[in-house]
Short mmCIF file of C-alpha atoms in Angstrom, two decimals:
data_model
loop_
_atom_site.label_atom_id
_atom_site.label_comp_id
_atom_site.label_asym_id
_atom_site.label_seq_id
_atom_site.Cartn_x
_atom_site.Cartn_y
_atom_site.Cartn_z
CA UNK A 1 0.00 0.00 0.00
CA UNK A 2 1.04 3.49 -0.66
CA UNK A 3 1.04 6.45 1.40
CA UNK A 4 0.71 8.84 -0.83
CA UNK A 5 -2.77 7.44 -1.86
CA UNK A 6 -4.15 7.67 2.20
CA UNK A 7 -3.00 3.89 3.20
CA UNK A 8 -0.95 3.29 5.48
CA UNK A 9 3.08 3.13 4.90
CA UNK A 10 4.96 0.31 5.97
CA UNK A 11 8.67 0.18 7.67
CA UNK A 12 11.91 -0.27 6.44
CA UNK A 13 15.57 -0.41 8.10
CA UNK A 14 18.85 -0.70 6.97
CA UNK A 15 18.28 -4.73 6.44
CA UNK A 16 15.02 -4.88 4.63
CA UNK A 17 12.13 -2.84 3.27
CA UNK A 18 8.71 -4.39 3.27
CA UNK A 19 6.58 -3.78 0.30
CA UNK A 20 3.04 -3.07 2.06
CA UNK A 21 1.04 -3.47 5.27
CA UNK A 22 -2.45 -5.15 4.61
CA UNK A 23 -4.87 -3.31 6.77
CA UNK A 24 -7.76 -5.09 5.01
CA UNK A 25 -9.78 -5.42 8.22
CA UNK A 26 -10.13 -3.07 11.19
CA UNK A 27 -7.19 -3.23 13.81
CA UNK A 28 -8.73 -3.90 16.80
CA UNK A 29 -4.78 -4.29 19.00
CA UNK A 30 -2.15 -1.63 18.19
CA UNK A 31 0.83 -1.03 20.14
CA UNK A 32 2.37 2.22 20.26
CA UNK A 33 6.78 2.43 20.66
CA UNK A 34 9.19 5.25 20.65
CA UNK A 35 11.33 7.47 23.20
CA UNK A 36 10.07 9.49 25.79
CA UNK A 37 8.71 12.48 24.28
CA UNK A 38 7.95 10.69 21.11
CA UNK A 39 3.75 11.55 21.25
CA UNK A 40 3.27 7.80 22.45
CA UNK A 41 0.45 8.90 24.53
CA UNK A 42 -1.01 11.56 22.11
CA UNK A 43 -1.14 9.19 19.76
CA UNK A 44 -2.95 6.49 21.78
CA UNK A 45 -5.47 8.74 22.88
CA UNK A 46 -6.49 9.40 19.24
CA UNK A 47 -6.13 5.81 17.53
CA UNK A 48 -7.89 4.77 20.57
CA UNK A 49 -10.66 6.98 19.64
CA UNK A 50 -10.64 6.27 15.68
CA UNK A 51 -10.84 2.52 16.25
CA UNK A 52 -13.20 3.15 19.44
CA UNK A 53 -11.19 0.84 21.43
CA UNK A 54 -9.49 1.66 25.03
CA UNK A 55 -6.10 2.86 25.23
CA UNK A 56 -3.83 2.23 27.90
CA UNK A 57 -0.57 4.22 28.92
CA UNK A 58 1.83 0.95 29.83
CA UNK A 59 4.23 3.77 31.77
CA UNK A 60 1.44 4.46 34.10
CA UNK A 61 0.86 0.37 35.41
CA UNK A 62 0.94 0.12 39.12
CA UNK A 63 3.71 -2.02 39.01
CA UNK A 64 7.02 -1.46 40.79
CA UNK A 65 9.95 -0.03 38.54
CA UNK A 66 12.08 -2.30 36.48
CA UNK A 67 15.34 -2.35 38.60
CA UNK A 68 16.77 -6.20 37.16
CA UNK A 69 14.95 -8.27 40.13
CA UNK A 70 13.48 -11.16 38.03
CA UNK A 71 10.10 -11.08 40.46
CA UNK A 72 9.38 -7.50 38.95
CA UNK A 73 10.18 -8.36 35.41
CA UNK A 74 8.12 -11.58 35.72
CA UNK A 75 5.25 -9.17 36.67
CA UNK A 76 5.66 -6.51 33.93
CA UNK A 77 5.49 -9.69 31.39
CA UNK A 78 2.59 -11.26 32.94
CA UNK A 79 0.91 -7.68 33.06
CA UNK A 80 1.59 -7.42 29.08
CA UNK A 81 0.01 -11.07 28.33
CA UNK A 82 -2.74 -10.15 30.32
CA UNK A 83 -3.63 -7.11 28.00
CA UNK A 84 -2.94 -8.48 24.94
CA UNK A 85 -5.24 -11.54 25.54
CA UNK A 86 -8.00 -9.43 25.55
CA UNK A 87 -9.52 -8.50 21.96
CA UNK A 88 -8.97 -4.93 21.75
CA UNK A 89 -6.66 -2.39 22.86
CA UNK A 90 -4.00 0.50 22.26
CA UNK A 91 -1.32 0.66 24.13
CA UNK A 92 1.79 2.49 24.44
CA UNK A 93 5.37 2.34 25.71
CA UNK A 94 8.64 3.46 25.52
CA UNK A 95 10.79 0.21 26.71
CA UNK A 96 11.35 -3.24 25.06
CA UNK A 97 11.59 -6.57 26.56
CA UNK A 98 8.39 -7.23 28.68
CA UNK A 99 6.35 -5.88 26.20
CA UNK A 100 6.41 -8.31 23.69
CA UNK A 101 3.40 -10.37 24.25
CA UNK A 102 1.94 -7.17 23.00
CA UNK A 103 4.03 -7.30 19.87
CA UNK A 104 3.24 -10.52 19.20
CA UNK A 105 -0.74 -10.21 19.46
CA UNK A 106 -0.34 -6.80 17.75
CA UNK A 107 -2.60 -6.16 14.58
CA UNK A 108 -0.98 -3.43 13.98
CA UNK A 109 2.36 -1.89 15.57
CA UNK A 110 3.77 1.96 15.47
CA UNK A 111 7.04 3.24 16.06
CA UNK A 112 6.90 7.03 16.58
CA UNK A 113 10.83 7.43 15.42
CA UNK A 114 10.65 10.65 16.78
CA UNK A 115 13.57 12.67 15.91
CA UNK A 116 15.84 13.23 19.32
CA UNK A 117 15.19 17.55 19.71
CA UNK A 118 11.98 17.40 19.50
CA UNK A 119 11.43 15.22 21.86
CA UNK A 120 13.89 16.87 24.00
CA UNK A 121 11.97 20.02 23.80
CA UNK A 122 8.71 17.82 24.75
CA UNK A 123 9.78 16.69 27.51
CA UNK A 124 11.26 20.53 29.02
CA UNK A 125 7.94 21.56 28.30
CA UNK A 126 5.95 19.00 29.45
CA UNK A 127 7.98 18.83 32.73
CA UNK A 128 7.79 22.92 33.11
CA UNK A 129 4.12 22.72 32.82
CA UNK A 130 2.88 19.79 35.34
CA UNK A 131 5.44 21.31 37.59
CA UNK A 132 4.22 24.10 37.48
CA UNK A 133 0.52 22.46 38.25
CA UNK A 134 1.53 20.26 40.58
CA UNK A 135 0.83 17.01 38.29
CA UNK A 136 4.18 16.10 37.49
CA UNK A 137 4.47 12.16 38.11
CA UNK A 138 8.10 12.13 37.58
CA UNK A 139 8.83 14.98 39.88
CA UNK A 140 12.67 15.90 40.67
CA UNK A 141 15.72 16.59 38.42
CA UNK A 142 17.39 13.82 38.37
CA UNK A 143 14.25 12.35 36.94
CA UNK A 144 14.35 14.81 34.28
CA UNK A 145 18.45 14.16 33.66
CA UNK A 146 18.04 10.73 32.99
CA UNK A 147 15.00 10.99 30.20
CA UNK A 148 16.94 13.44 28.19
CA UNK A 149 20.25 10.86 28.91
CA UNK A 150 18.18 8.12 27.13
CA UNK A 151 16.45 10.24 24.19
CA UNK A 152 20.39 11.38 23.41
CA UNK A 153 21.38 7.95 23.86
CA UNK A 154 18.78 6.51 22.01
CA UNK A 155 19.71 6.87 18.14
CA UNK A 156 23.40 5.41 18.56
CA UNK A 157 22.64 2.96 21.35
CA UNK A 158 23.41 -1.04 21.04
CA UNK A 159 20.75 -3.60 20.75
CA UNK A 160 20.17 -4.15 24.79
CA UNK A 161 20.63 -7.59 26.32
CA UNK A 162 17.42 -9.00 28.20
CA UNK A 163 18.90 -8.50 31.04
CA UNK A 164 19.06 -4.16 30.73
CA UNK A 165 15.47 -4.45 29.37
CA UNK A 166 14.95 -6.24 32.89
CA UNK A 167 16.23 -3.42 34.31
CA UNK A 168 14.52 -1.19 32.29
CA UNK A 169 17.88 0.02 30.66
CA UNK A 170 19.34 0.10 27.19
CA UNK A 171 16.41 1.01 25.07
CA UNK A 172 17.76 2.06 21.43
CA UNK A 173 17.04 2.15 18.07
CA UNK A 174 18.92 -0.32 16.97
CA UNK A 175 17.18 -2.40 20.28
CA UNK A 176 14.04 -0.85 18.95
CA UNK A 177 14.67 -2.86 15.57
CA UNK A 178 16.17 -5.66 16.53
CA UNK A 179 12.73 -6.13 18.49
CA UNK A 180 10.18 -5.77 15.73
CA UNK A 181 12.55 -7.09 12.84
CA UNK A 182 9.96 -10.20 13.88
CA UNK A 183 7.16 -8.63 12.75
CA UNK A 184 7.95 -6.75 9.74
CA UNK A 185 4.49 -6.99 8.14
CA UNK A 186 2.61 -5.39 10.60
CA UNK A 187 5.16 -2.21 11.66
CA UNK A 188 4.18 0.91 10.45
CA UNK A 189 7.17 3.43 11.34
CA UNK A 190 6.22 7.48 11.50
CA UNK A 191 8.81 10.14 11.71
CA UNK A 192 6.55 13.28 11.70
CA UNK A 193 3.61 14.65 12.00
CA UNK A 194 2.74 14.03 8.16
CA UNK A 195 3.02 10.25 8.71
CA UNK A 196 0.44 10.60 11.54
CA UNK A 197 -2.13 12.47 10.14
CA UNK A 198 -1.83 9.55 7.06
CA UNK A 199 -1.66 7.07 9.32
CA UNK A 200 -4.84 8.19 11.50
CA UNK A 201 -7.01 8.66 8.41
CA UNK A 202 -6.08 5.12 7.31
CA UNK A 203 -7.36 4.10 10.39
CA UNK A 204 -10.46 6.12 10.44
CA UNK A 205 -11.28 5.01 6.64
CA UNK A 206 -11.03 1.23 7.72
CA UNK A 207 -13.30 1.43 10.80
#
């Protein structure tokens, strides 16, 4: 399918380009990637809405924080089956590893390769403002430090062993790729606000 006719554009990476994405029927599970800042959450919110499904922000779970104990990791993975043995969803996350039930029962997968200043600037502004209002979930500075660390880090980064994803540590492009390399005919990759909008009327048009 071609993009420039509406449809929806498929991947590609330095290893292979795929020729289309079929998105014959209505997806009814989409899974939403990318670095913090990327619109993961944005994005949800409005394919959620298109394909009248729920969306759920996997950053939010009430789950302890990935720190390497096995326990928690076995948790985050069990969370992820959970969702994606129900029959519809959108969800959304920046990290690899746990969340690949998800990719697995995905119709339909997204990575928001946001480029790295953008984001940046997202996340200065959208740590100014719910500072500012007192809604800031990831209050503190050294918070802050370490997402703009990992969106710099991000484009040049290794593919991360399971055992940093356990952690919830080394996420990278190249991790990023390695990850849905098994699932090339369902990976839609936007880079800008262009591939979005063509990628949210595809999925309006199919409903």
């Amino acid at each position: 399918m071609d993009i420039e006719s509406g449809s929806i554009r498929p991947w590609h990476d330095d290893r292979q380009e795929v020729s289309g994405l079929d998105v014959g029927s209505t997806p009814k599970r989409a899974h939403i990637m990318g670095i913090a800042g990327a619109g993961k959450t944005t994005l949800a919110e409005r394919a959620g809405a298109r394909l009248r499904v729920e969306h759920i922000d996997l950053d939010f779970l009430p789950l302890p924080f990935l720190n390497g104990d096995p326990q928690v990791a076995a948790a985050w993975r069990a969370e992820a089956a959970r969702i994606a043995a129900e029959p519809a969803w959108v969800t959304a996350s920046a990290l690899c590893g746990w969340t690949d039930p998800l990719l697995e029962a995905a119709d339909l997968i997204v990575w928001l390769d946001t480029p790295p200043p953008i984001a940046v600037w997202r996340i200065l502004r959208r740590h100014a403002i719910r500072s500012m209002h007192g809604t800031n979930p990831h209050k503190g500075l050294r918070l802050l430090a370490r997402f703009l660390r990992d969106v710099m880090r991000y484009p040049g980064g290794p593919i991360a062993t399971d055992e940093q994803l356990d952690a919830g540590r080394g996420n990278s492009a190249a991790t990023t790729r390695d990850r849905l390399g098994t699932y090339p005919d369902k990976v839609v990759r936007c880079r800008n606000n262009r591939d979005l909008d063509r990628l949210l009327s595809a999925l309006e048009a199919k409903h």
